[in-house]
Tab-separated table of C-alpha atoms and ligand atoms in Angstrom:
chain	number	residue	atom	x	y	z
K	5	MET	CA	-40.674	90.472	123.278
K	6	LEU	CA	-43.405	87.292	123.121
K	7	ALA	CA	-44.987	88.059	125.788
K	8	GLY	CA	-49.483	86.906	126.073
K	9	LYS	CA	-48.252	84.622	123.291
K	10	SER	CA	-48.739	80.708	123.370
K	11	VAL	CA	-47.036	78.705	121.196
K	12	THR	CA	-47.356	74.929	121.350
K	13	LEU	CA	-44.348	72.618	120.661
K	14	ILE	CA	-44.146	69.393	119.282
K	15	ILE	CA	-40.671	67.612	120.402
K	16	GLY	CA	-39.847	65.387	117.882
K	17	GLY	CA	-37.765	62.103	117.891
K	18	GLY	CA	-34.506	63.054	116.751
K	19	ILE	CA	-31.324	63.325	118.946
K	20	ALA	CA	-31.701	67.908	117.434
K	21	ALA	CA	-34.870	67.286	120.876
K	22	TYR	CA	-31.857	68.785	123.202
K	23	LYS	CA	-31.833	71.748	121.492
K	24	CYS	CA	-36.224	72.054	122.484
K	25	LEU	CA	-34.747	72.317	126.092
K	26	GLU	CA	-33.219	75.645	124.767
K	27	LEU	CA	-35.251	76.717	122.656
K	28	ILE	CA	-38.005	76.701	125.309
K	29	ARG	CA	-35.030	78.788	127.668
K	30	LEU	CA	-35.795	81.565	124.619
K	31	LEU	CA	-39.126	81.978	124.629
K	32	ARG	CA	-40.203	81.596	128.087
K	33	ARG	CA	-37.723	84.305	129.045
K	34	GLU	CA	-39.491	86.271	125.768
K	35	GLY	CA	-42.134	85.831	127.734
K	36	ALA	CA	-44.281	83.523	125.866
K	37	LYS	CA	-46.104	80.528	126.800
K	38	VAL	CA	-45.264	77.239	125.609
K	39	VAL	CA	-47.607	73.994	125.713
K	40	PRO	CA	-45.220	70.998	124.897
K	41	VAL	CA	-46.065	68.496	123.224
K	42	LEU	CA	-43.766	65.109	122.895
K	43	THR	CA	-43.563	62.060	120.564
K	44	ARG	CA	-42.586	58.340	122.074
K	45	ALA	CA	-40.025	58.248	120.317
K	46	ALA	CA	-38.532	61.868	121.302
K	47	THR	CA	-38.937	60.332	125.358
K	48	GLU	CA	-35.926	58.443	124.302
K	49	PHE	CA	-33.973	61.332	123.937
K	50	VAL	CA	-35.160	64.208	126.124
K	51	THR	CA	-37.472	63.499	128.891
K	52	PRO	CA	-41.110	65.020	129.982
K	53	MET	CA	-39.276	66.228	133.488
K	54	SER	CA	-37.192	67.912	131.760
K	55	VAL	CA	-39.444	69.591	129.103
K	56	ALA	CA	-41.879	70.388	132.551
K	57	ALA	CA	-39.185	71.636	134.200
K	58	LEU	CA	-38.508	74.491	131.738
K	59	ALA	CA	-41.942	74.948	130.568
K	60	GLY	CA	-42.944	75.299	133.830
K	61	THR	CA	-45.731	73.440	132.618
K	62	HIS	CA	-47.462	69.982	131.756
K	63	VAL	CA	-45.872	67.650	129.645
K	64	TYR	CA	-48.399	66.622	126.420
K	65	GLN	CA	-48.115	62.707	125.430
K	66	ASN	CA	-50.774	60.809	124.276
K	67	LEU	CA	-53.149	60.790	121.983
K	68	PHE	CA	-56.022	59.223	123.681
K	69	ASP	CA	-54.705	60.382	127.687
K	70	LEU	CA	-57.932	60.125	129.281
K	71	LYS	CA	-57.304	63.334	131.716
K	72	ASP	CA	-55.561	65.251	129.201
K	73	GLU	CA	-58.697	64.995	127.014
K	74	ALA	CA	-61.014	65.306	129.636
K	75	GLU	CA	-59.178	68.189	130.236
K	76	MET	CA	-59.621	69.787	127.378
K	77	GLY	CA	-58.876	67.031	124.002
K	78	HIS	CA	-56.976	67.527	121.151
K	79	ILE	CA	-58.480	70.234	118.651
K	80	GLN	CA	-58.237	73.232	121.649
K	81	LEU	CA	-55.161	72.080	122.274
K	82	SER	CA	-54.194	72.767	118.853
K	83	ARG	CA	-56.523	76.126	118.624
K	84	ARG	CA	-55.427	77.744	122.213
K	85	SER	CA	-51.916	78.705	120.269
K	86	ASP	CA	-50.509	80.666	118.470
K	87	LEU	CA	-48.703	78.670	116.358
K	88	LEU	CA	-47.813	74.921	116.762
K	89	VAL	CA	-44.386	74.467	115.658
K	90	VAL	CA	-42.503	70.567	115.094
K	91	ALA	CA	-38.615	70.608	116.658
K	92	PRO	CA	-37.429	68.998	115.834
K	93	ALA	CA	-38.887	67.854	112.410
K	94	THR	CA	-38.071	64.154	111.425
K	95	ALA	CA	-38.069	62.373	108.238
K	96	ASP	CA	-41.032	60.862	109.731
K	97	LEU	CA	-43.323	63.333	111.735
K	98	MET	CA	-42.594	64.769	107.554
K	99	ALA	CA	-44.067	62.059	106.339
K	100	LYS	CA	-46.847	62.172	108.607
K	101	MET	CA	-48.023	65.714	107.900
K	102	ALA	CA	-47.143	65.402	103.551
K	103	GLY	CA	-49.123	62.252	104.303
K	104	GLY	CA	-52.201	63.853	106.966
K	105	HIS	CA	-51.982	61.529	109.215
K	106	ALA	CA	-53.595	61.550	112.707
K	107	ASP	CA	-52.068	57.915	114.861
K	108	ASP	CA	-50.576	59.845	117.856
K	109	LEU	CA	-51.192	63.994	119.659
K	110	GLY	CA	-48.315	65.069	117.513
K	111	SER	CA	-49.518	64.613	114.549
K	112	THR	CA	-53.062	64.973	115.302
K	113	LEU	CA	-52.410	68.076	116.852
K	114	LEU	CA	-51.489	69.295	113.703
K	115	MET	CA	-54.295	67.700	111.363
K	116	ALA	CA	-56.018	69.525	113.871
K	117	THR	CA	-55.156	72.820	114.216
K	118	ASP	CA	-56.139	76.158	112.570
K	119	LYS	CA	-53.513	77.439	113.668
K	120	PRO	CA	-50.573	78.630	111.313
K	121	VAL	CA	-47.287	75.419	111.646
K	122	LEU	CA	-43.695	76.047	111.650
K	123	ILE	CA	-41.578	72.710	111.304
K	124	ALA	CA	-37.406	72.512	112.006
K	125	PRO	CA	-35.909	69.791	109.195
K	126	ALA	CA	-33.895	67.157	111.470
K	127	MET	CA	-31.954	64.793	110.239
K	128	ASN	CA	-29.309	62.883	108.790
K	129	LEU	CA	-28.309	64.051	105.415
K	130	ARG	CA	-28.958	61.011	103.359
K	131	MET	CA	-32.077	60.941	104.650
K	132	TRP	CA	-32.529	64.721	103.259
K	133	ASP	CA	-31.843	63.396	100.423
K	134	HIS	CA	-34.570	61.597	99.444
K	135	PRO	CA	-37.082	61.640	97.461
K	136	ALA	CA	-39.583	61.133	99.436
K	137	THR	CA	-38.248	63.678	101.659
K	138	GLN	CA	-37.799	66.601	99.207
K	139	ARG	CA	-40.818	65.180	98.002
K	140	ASN	CA	-43.257	65.971	101.292
K	141	LEU	CA	-40.899	68.844	101.628
K	142	ALA	CA	-42.723	70.233	98.992
K	143	GLN	CA	-46.735	69.459	99.737
K	144	LEU	CA	-45.603	70.366	102.852
K	145	GLN	CA	-44.320	73.791	101.196
K	146	ALA	CA	-47.261	74.372	99.355
K	147	ASP	CA	-49.273	73.170	102.358
K	148	GLY	CA	-48.731	76.588	103.490
K	149	ILE	CA	-46.083	75.488	106.207
K	150	SER	CA	-43.594	77.469	107.092
K	151	ILE	CA	-39.946	75.685	106.374
K	152	ILE	CA	-36.537	77.096	108.790
K	153	GLY	CA	-33.792	74.493	107.517
K	154	PRO	CA	-32.016	72.610	107.888
K	155	ASN	CA	-28.385	73.670	108.019
K	156	SER	CA	-25.627	72.473	106.777
K	157	GLY	CA	-22.193	71.526	109.695
K	158	ASP	CA	-21.323	68.158	111.310
K	159	MET	CA	-23.617	66.453	111.998
K	160	ALA	CA	-24.418	64.266	114.795
K	161	CYS	CA	-23.822	61.131	112.779
K	162	GLY	CA	-19.989	61.888	111.721
K	163	GLU	CA	-21.141	62.844	108.429
K	164	TYR	CA	-21.621	66.596	106.854
K	165	GLY	CA	-24.514	68.769	105.246
K	166	PRO	CA	-27.190	70.094	104.974
K	167	GLY	CA	-29.818	67.970	108.188
K	168	ARG	CA	-28.357	69.941	111.106
K	169	MET	CA	-31.206	71.408	112.767
K	170	SER	CA	-31.101	75.618	113.306
K	171	GLU	CA	-30.017	76.825	115.977
K	172	PRO	CA	-33.158	77.286	118.521
K	173	GLU	CA	-31.769	80.980	118.356
K	174	GLU	CA	-32.263	81.409	114.696
K	175	ILE	CA	-36.183	79.627	115.781
K	176	LEU	CA	-36.584	81.728	118.283
K	177	ALA	CA	-36.337	84.748	115.967
K	178	THR	CA	-38.384	83.376	113.288
K	179	ILE	CA	-41.231	82.540	115.797
K	180	ALA	CA	-40.915	85.968	117.273
K	181	ALA	CA	-41.012	87.307	113.511
K	182	ARG	CA	-44.670	85.070	112.445
K	183	LEU	CA	-45.778	86.248	115.333
K	184	GLN	CA	-45.302	89.629	116.350
K	185	LYS	CA	-45.627	91.261	112.445
K	186	ARG	CA	-47.054	91.296	110.139
K	187	PRO	CA	-46.242	94.586	108.466
K	188	LEU	CA	-47.444	93.817	105.225
K	189	ALA	CA	-51.168	94.250	106.585
K	190	GLY	CA	-53.481	95.563	103.789
K	191	LYS	CA	-51.067	95.335	101.154
K	192	ARG	CA	-52.796	93.974	98.039
K	193	ILE	CA	-49.636	91.750	96.185
K	194	LEU	CA	-49.115	90.393	92.845
K	195	VAL	CA	-47.826	87.302	92.307
K	196	THR	CA	-47.135	85.156	89.232
K	197	SER	CA	-45.750	81.835	89.039
K	198	GLY	CA	-44.795	79.031	87.118
K	199	PRO	CA	-44.724	78.139	84.078
K	200	THR	CA	-46.758	79.499	80.295
K	201	HIS	CA	-48.012	76.426	78.065
K	202	GLU	CA	-48.217	77.663	74.841
K	203	PRO	CA	-51.129	75.203	72.605
K	204	ILE	CA	-49.705	73.421	69.728
K	205	ASP	CA	-52.755	72.137	69.256
K	206	PRO	CA	-55.408	70.056	71.340
K	207	VAL	CA	-52.705	67.551	72.545
K	208	ARG	CA	-49.705	69.639	71.855
K	209	TYR	CA	-47.471	72.537	74.020
K	210	ILE	CA	-44.740	74.454	74.257
K	211	ALA	CA	-43.826	75.041	77.671
K	212	ASN	CA	-40.325	75.916	79.914
K	213	ARG	CA	-38.520	74.192	82.670
K	214	SER	CA	-40.181	76.384	85.786
K	215	SER	CA	-41.494	74.328	88.845
K	216	GLY	CA	-43.320	76.790	90.179
K	217	ALA	CA	-41.499	76.334	93.645
K	218	GLN	CA	-40.048	79.929	93.780
K	219	GLY	CA	-42.867	81.929	92.601
K	220	THR	CA	-45.193	79.735	94.978
K	221	ALA	CA	-42.699	79.673	98.438
K	222	LEU	CA	-42.887	83.992	97.753
K	223	ALA	CA	-46.240	83.940	97.911
K	224	VAL	CA	-45.852	82.031	101.335
K	225	ALA	CA	-43.803	83.977	102.708
K	226	LEU	CA	-46.153	87.793	101.188
K	227	ARG	CA	-49.205	85.993	103.170
K	228	ASP	CA	-47.044	85.374	106.262
K	229	LEU	CA	-46.261	88.857	106.950
K	230	GLY	CA	-49.770	90.047	106.494
K	231	ALA	CA	-49.811	90.071	103.181
K	232	ASP	CA	-53.192	89.877	100.385
K	233	VAL	CA	-51.679	88.244	97.472
K	234	VAL	CA	-53.311	87.203	94.631
K	235	PHE	CA	-51.644	84.402	92.592
K	236	VAL	CA	-51.717	83.832	89.105
K	237	THR	CA	-50.411	80.690	88.156
K	238	GLY	CA	-49.540	78.492	85.101
K	239	PRO	CA	-49.489	75.106	85.624
K	240	ALA	CA	-46.726	73.891	88.038
K	241	GLN	CA	-46.190	71.170	89.395
K	242	ILE	CA	-46.824	72.348	92.452
K	243	PRO	CA	-49.943	72.823	94.418
K	244	PRO	CA	-51.444	76.888	95.051
K	245	PRO	CA	-50.234	77.921	98.682
K	246	GLN	CA	-53.200	77.823	101.482
K	247	GLY	CA	-54.201	82.017	102.244
K	248	VAL	CA	-53.825	83.499	99.036
K	249	THR	CA	-56.358	84.065	96.197
K	250	VAL	CA	-55.885	81.736	92.839
K	251	HIS	CA	-56.001	82.380	89.411
K	252	LYS	CA	-54.991	79.694	87.015
K	253	VAL	CA	-54.117	79.984	83.349
K	254	GLU	CA	-52.574	78.019	80.534
K	255	THR	CA	-50.921	80.744	77.978
K	256	ALA	CA	-49.702	83.824	78.386
K	257	ILE	CA	-52.165	86.280	76.960
K	258	GLU	CA	-54.196	83.727	79.897
K	259	MET	CA	-51.879	85.260	81.839
K	260	LEU	CA	-51.304	89.082	81.160
K	261	ASP	CA	-55.616	89.165	81.141
K	262	ALA	CA	-55.956	87.770	85.085
K	263	VAL	CA	-52.775	90.302	85.480
K	264	GLU	CA	-54.330	93.757	84.787
K	265	ARG	CA	-57.832	92.256	86.393
K	266	ALA	CA	-55.866	91.850	89.348
K	267	LEU	CA	-54.384	95.518	89.628
K	268	PRO	CA	-54.753	97.328	91.463
K	269	ALA	CA	-51.646	96.185	94.346
K	270	ASP	CA	-49.372	97.177	95.775
K	271	ALA	CA	-46.854	95.579	93.759
K	272	ALA	CA	-46.218	92.604	91.404
K	273	ILE	CA	-43.451	90.153	91.565
K	274	PHE	CA	-43.399	88.786	88.138
K	275	ALA	CA	-41.913	85.585	88.935
K	276	ALA	CA	-42.803	83.252	85.739
K	277	ALA	CA	-41.345	82.155	83.658
K	278	VAL	CA	-44.047	83.310	80.603
K	279	ALA	CA	-42.971	82.183	76.380
K	280	ASP	CA	-41.313	84.135	75.035
K	281	TRP	CA	-43.497	82.757	72.158
K	282	ARG	CA	-46.400	81.152	71.698
K	283	VAL	CA	-47.586	79.799	68.208
K	284	THR	CA	-49.771	81.677	65.552
K	285	ASP	CA	-53.491	80.090	64.503
K	286	ALA	CA	-52.785	77.052	66.988
K	287	SER	CA	-54.557	74.549	65.395
K	288	LEU	CA	-57.847	73.031	66.223
K	289	SER	CA	-57.398	69.633	65.699
K	290	LYS	CA	-54.633	67.232	66.445
K	291	ILE	CA	-52.120	67.798	63.394
K	292	LYS	CA	-51.740	64.685	61.746
K	293	LYS	CA	-48.586	62.968	60.265
K	294	THR	CA	-48.942	63.529	56.249
K	295	ALA	CA	-46.454	62.307	53.306
K	296	GLN	CA	-45.154	65.854	53.084
K	297	GLY	CA	-42.898	65.475	56.146
K	298	SER	CA	-42.881	67.936	59.619
K	299	PRO	CA	-45.350	70.331	59.966
K	300	ASN	CA	-44.052	73.824	59.607
K	301	ILE	CA	-44.838	75.784	63.099
K	302	MET	CA	-45.214	80.361	63.251
K	303	PHE	CA	-43.873	81.902	66.419
K	304	SER	CA	-45.312	85.116	67.284
K	305	GLU	CA	-44.021	87.298	70.052
K	306	ASN	CA	-46.203	86.764	73.161
K	307	PRO	CA	-46.910	90.408	75.471
K	308	ASP	CA	-44.741	91.715	77.707
K	309	ILE	CA	-46.592	91.213	81.493
K	310	LEU	CA	-43.722	92.472	83.025
K	311	ALA	CA	-43.387	95.596	80.642
K	312	THR	CA	-46.431	96.067	80.298
K	313	VAL	CA	-47.118	96.083	84.446
K	314	ALA	CA	-44.160	98.502	84.670
K	315	SER	CA	-45.363	101.057	82.076
K	316	HIS	CA	-49.098	101.278	82.661
K	317	ALA	CA	-51.843	103.288	83.999
K	318	LEU	CA	-52.146	101.587	87.259
K	319	ARG	CA	-48.370	100.474	88.046
K	320	PRO	CA	-47.760	99.129	91.418
K	321	ALA	CA	-44.958	101.158	93.513
K	322	LEU	CA	-43.277	98.449	93.610
K	323	VAL	CA	-43.053	96.039	90.237
K	324	VAL	CA	-40.741	93.068	90.339
K	325	GLY	CA	-39.310	90.466	87.374
K	326	PHE	CA	-36.806	87.833	87.466
K	327	ALA	CA	-34.419	86.157	85.064
K	328	ALA	CA	-33.577	82.951	84.834
K	329	GLU	CA	-30.394	83.037	82.537
K	330	THR	CA	-27.700	80.672	81.504
K	331	GLU	CA	-24.989	82.786	81.064
K	332	THR	CA	-23.729	86.585	82.295
K	333	VAL	CA	-26.390	87.106	84.157
K	334	VAL	CA	-25.890	90.433	85.919
K	335	THR	CA	-25.546	92.373	82.455
K	336	HIS	CA	-28.142	90.700	81.013
K	337	ALA	CA	-31.110	90.866	84.099
K	338	GLN	CA	-29.387	94.364	84.157
K	339	ALA	CA	-29.846	95.519	81.201
K	340	LYS	CA	-33.020	93.679	81.670
K	341	ARG	CA	-34.117	95.748	84.491
K	342	ALA	CA	-33.685	98.448	82.455
K	343	ARG	CA	-35.386	98.220	79.036
K	344	LYS	CA	-38.100	96.468	80.779
K	345	GLY	CA	-38.686	98.670	83.619
K	346	CYS	CA	-38.859	97.553	86.331
K	347	ASP	CA	-37.660	98.308	89.918
K	348	TRP	CA	-35.700	95.678	90.808
K	349	ILE	CA	-34.591	92.096	89.163
K	350	VAL	CA	-34.539	88.740	91.608
K	351	ALA	CA	-32.071	87.247	88.982
K	352	ASN	CA	-30.040	83.550	88.679
K	353	ASP	CA	-28.571	81.347	86.679
K	354	VAL	CA	-30.612	78.527	85.615
K	355	SER	CA	-28.234	76.636	83.597
K	356	ALA	CA	-28.042	73.000	83.746
K	357	ALA	CA	-25.203	72.687	85.817
K	358	SER	CA	-26.807	74.973	88.568
K	359	GLY	CA	-30.175	72.319	89.051
K	360	ILE	CA	-32.027	76.240	90.308
K	361	MET	CA	-34.335	75.376	87.363
K	362	GLY	CA	-36.639	72.485	88.985
K	363	GLY	CA	-34.447	72.007	92.233
K	364	SER	CA	-34.854	73.132	95.804
K	365	GLU	CA	-32.008	75.708	96.295
K	366	ASN	CA	-31.915	78.590	94.403
K	367	ALA	CA	-28.972	81.588	94.594
K	368	ILE	CA	-30.134	84.936	93.383
K	369	HIS	CA	-28.899	88.303	92.482
K	370	LEU	CA	-31.030	90.972	93.634
K	371	ILE	CA	-30.614	93.942	90.536
K	372	THR	CA	-31.585	97.651	92.164
K	373	ALA	CA	-31.333	100.920	90.657
K	374	ASP	CA	-28.186	101.171	92.268
K	375	SER	CA	-26.818	97.938	93.707
K	376	VAL	CA	-26.311	94.427	93.075
K	377	GLU	CA	-26.528	92.328	96.128
K	378	ASP	CA	-25.209	88.637	95.438
K	379	TRP	CA	-26.958	86.088	98.333
K	380	PRO	CA	-25.482	83.115	99.095
K	381	ARG	CA	-27.408	79.850	98.306
K	382	LEU	CA	-30.255	78.805	100.486
K	383	PRO	CA	-33.621	77.077	99.594
K	384	LYS	CA	-35.288	79.412	97.321
K	385	ALA	CA	-38.432	79.193	101.001
K	386	GLU	CA	-36.111	81.066	102.203
K	387	VAL	CA	-35.003	82.940	99.574
K	388	ALA	CA	-38.288	83.335	99.309
K	389	ARG	CA	-38.651	85.119	102.990
K	390	ARG	CA	-35.650	87.209	103.128
K	391	LEU	CA	-37.321	88.742	99.367
K	392	ALA	CA	-40.103	89.594	101.216
K	393	ALA	CA	-38.978	91.550	103.741
K	394	ARG	CA	-37.152	93.708	101.208
K	395	ILE	CA	-40.456	94.458	100.028
K	396	SER	CA	-41.784	94.530	102.565
K	397	GLN	CA	-39.528	97.383	104.452
K	398	ALA	CA	-40.338	99.392	100.594
K	399	LEU	CA	-43.656	98.967	101.119
K	400	THR	CA	-43.831	100.117	104.402
U	25	C5P	O1	-38.686	85.706	80.098
U	25	C5P	P1	-37.167	87.026	80.792
U	25	C5P	O2	-36.490	87.328	81.280
U	25	C5P	O3	-37.632	87.907	79.999
U	25	C5P	O4	-38.498	87.462	82.008
U	25	C5P	C1	-37.393	87.728	82.552
U	25	C5P	C2	-38.944	88.616	83.268
U	25	C5P	O5	-39.873	89.131	82.282
U	25	C5P	C3	-39.734	87.810	84.484
U	25	C5P	O6	-39.801	88.266	85.978
U	25	C5P	C4	-41.547	87.096	83.490
U	25	C5P	O7	-42.240	86.583	84.647
U	25	C5P	C5	-41.567	88.469	82.915
U	25	C5P	N1	-41.936	88.658	81.475
U	25	C5P	C6	-43.334	88.602	81.151
U	25	C5P	N2	-44.248	88.111	80.224
U	25	C5P	C7	-43.774	87.935	79.364
U	25	C5P	C8	-42.652	87.122	79.195
U	25	C5P	C9	-41.720	87.487	80.303
U	25	C5P	O8	-44.250	88.991	81.935
U	25	C5P	N3	-43.911	87.375	77.815
């Protein structure tokens, strides 16, 4: 399955490092060459001897090991592989990656590489939930790094929750999917993302709470399947991913313009939370407080970008809308699918209690012409990967 492929496996210092021994065995069974790199902390959990024995090769450990540098240097080491995998990705390794540190061999390889990177986080659940880790995770996702897991379950520290590293078989499957197939190669896919800002005057605007996280994750997942992604984004909280064509817009009217310019496309995915209304005749100067009381703001309806594209002369073969609802999610979304003329609706509950808008997880219903699928609550990156796989099935 992976014959001729080379994977650099950077093993971090966590109890889950023992699973890497099995991962190495599985990768080699599939024909991949494994180049193992141990961080200093990793050697506290697995020995270089056992890693070398399973990998059947030298184990790299030290940035300043002159013999290794003379042999190939960290740049070649990081570029000779088809994929870099970090497992377990500890909180510390994730922080280093997010911050661009390069103070040991593993972190330097990650900075020097031009190859895709997959990380398998593993840590105590409180470390995983810590705002610093979640901030680093968002940064890594935005940098185009693929993430697998962590899973929920019993932890070595005696607690229960998210933080367990994905199992070796799961990591192998992700690596195989990443290296084997680029089923969307040659397909042009448009993705809208983020909120829109509708000006009231030069300093004030109307917006919504969309972070852009789901749209960004979707662009990454589609890119990873080989698609040529055109990413039209409103002012999102997270930066757009690498490796896609980015068009930044502010308002719904600008977004429609950028979307129409991006056609034709094979598919269009409308993950943006577009404002339904804009302020009619936004003031060109700052509105002042006056004795007459508060200003009377008039609204006009924004163009519906999804509906416009769904009935466009250049309509893509697959048009997917999102529906953020706070009640009777599926019924509203089904009606929306019919009204807007799109093929699928990805519906989710964005009531405050769901914690989805602005959060790291999503629980969606995929509504097609003849079915409704209720997906479990998953990290947004995983929802994106599964949606991208479905889009790929539909287009190929
Ligand atoms: O806001 P609403 O629930 O109607 O959004 C559903 C879908 O329609 C989303 O995919 C959104 O991106 C899209 N939409 C749009 N233009 C608008 C409003 C929504 O494309 N003006």
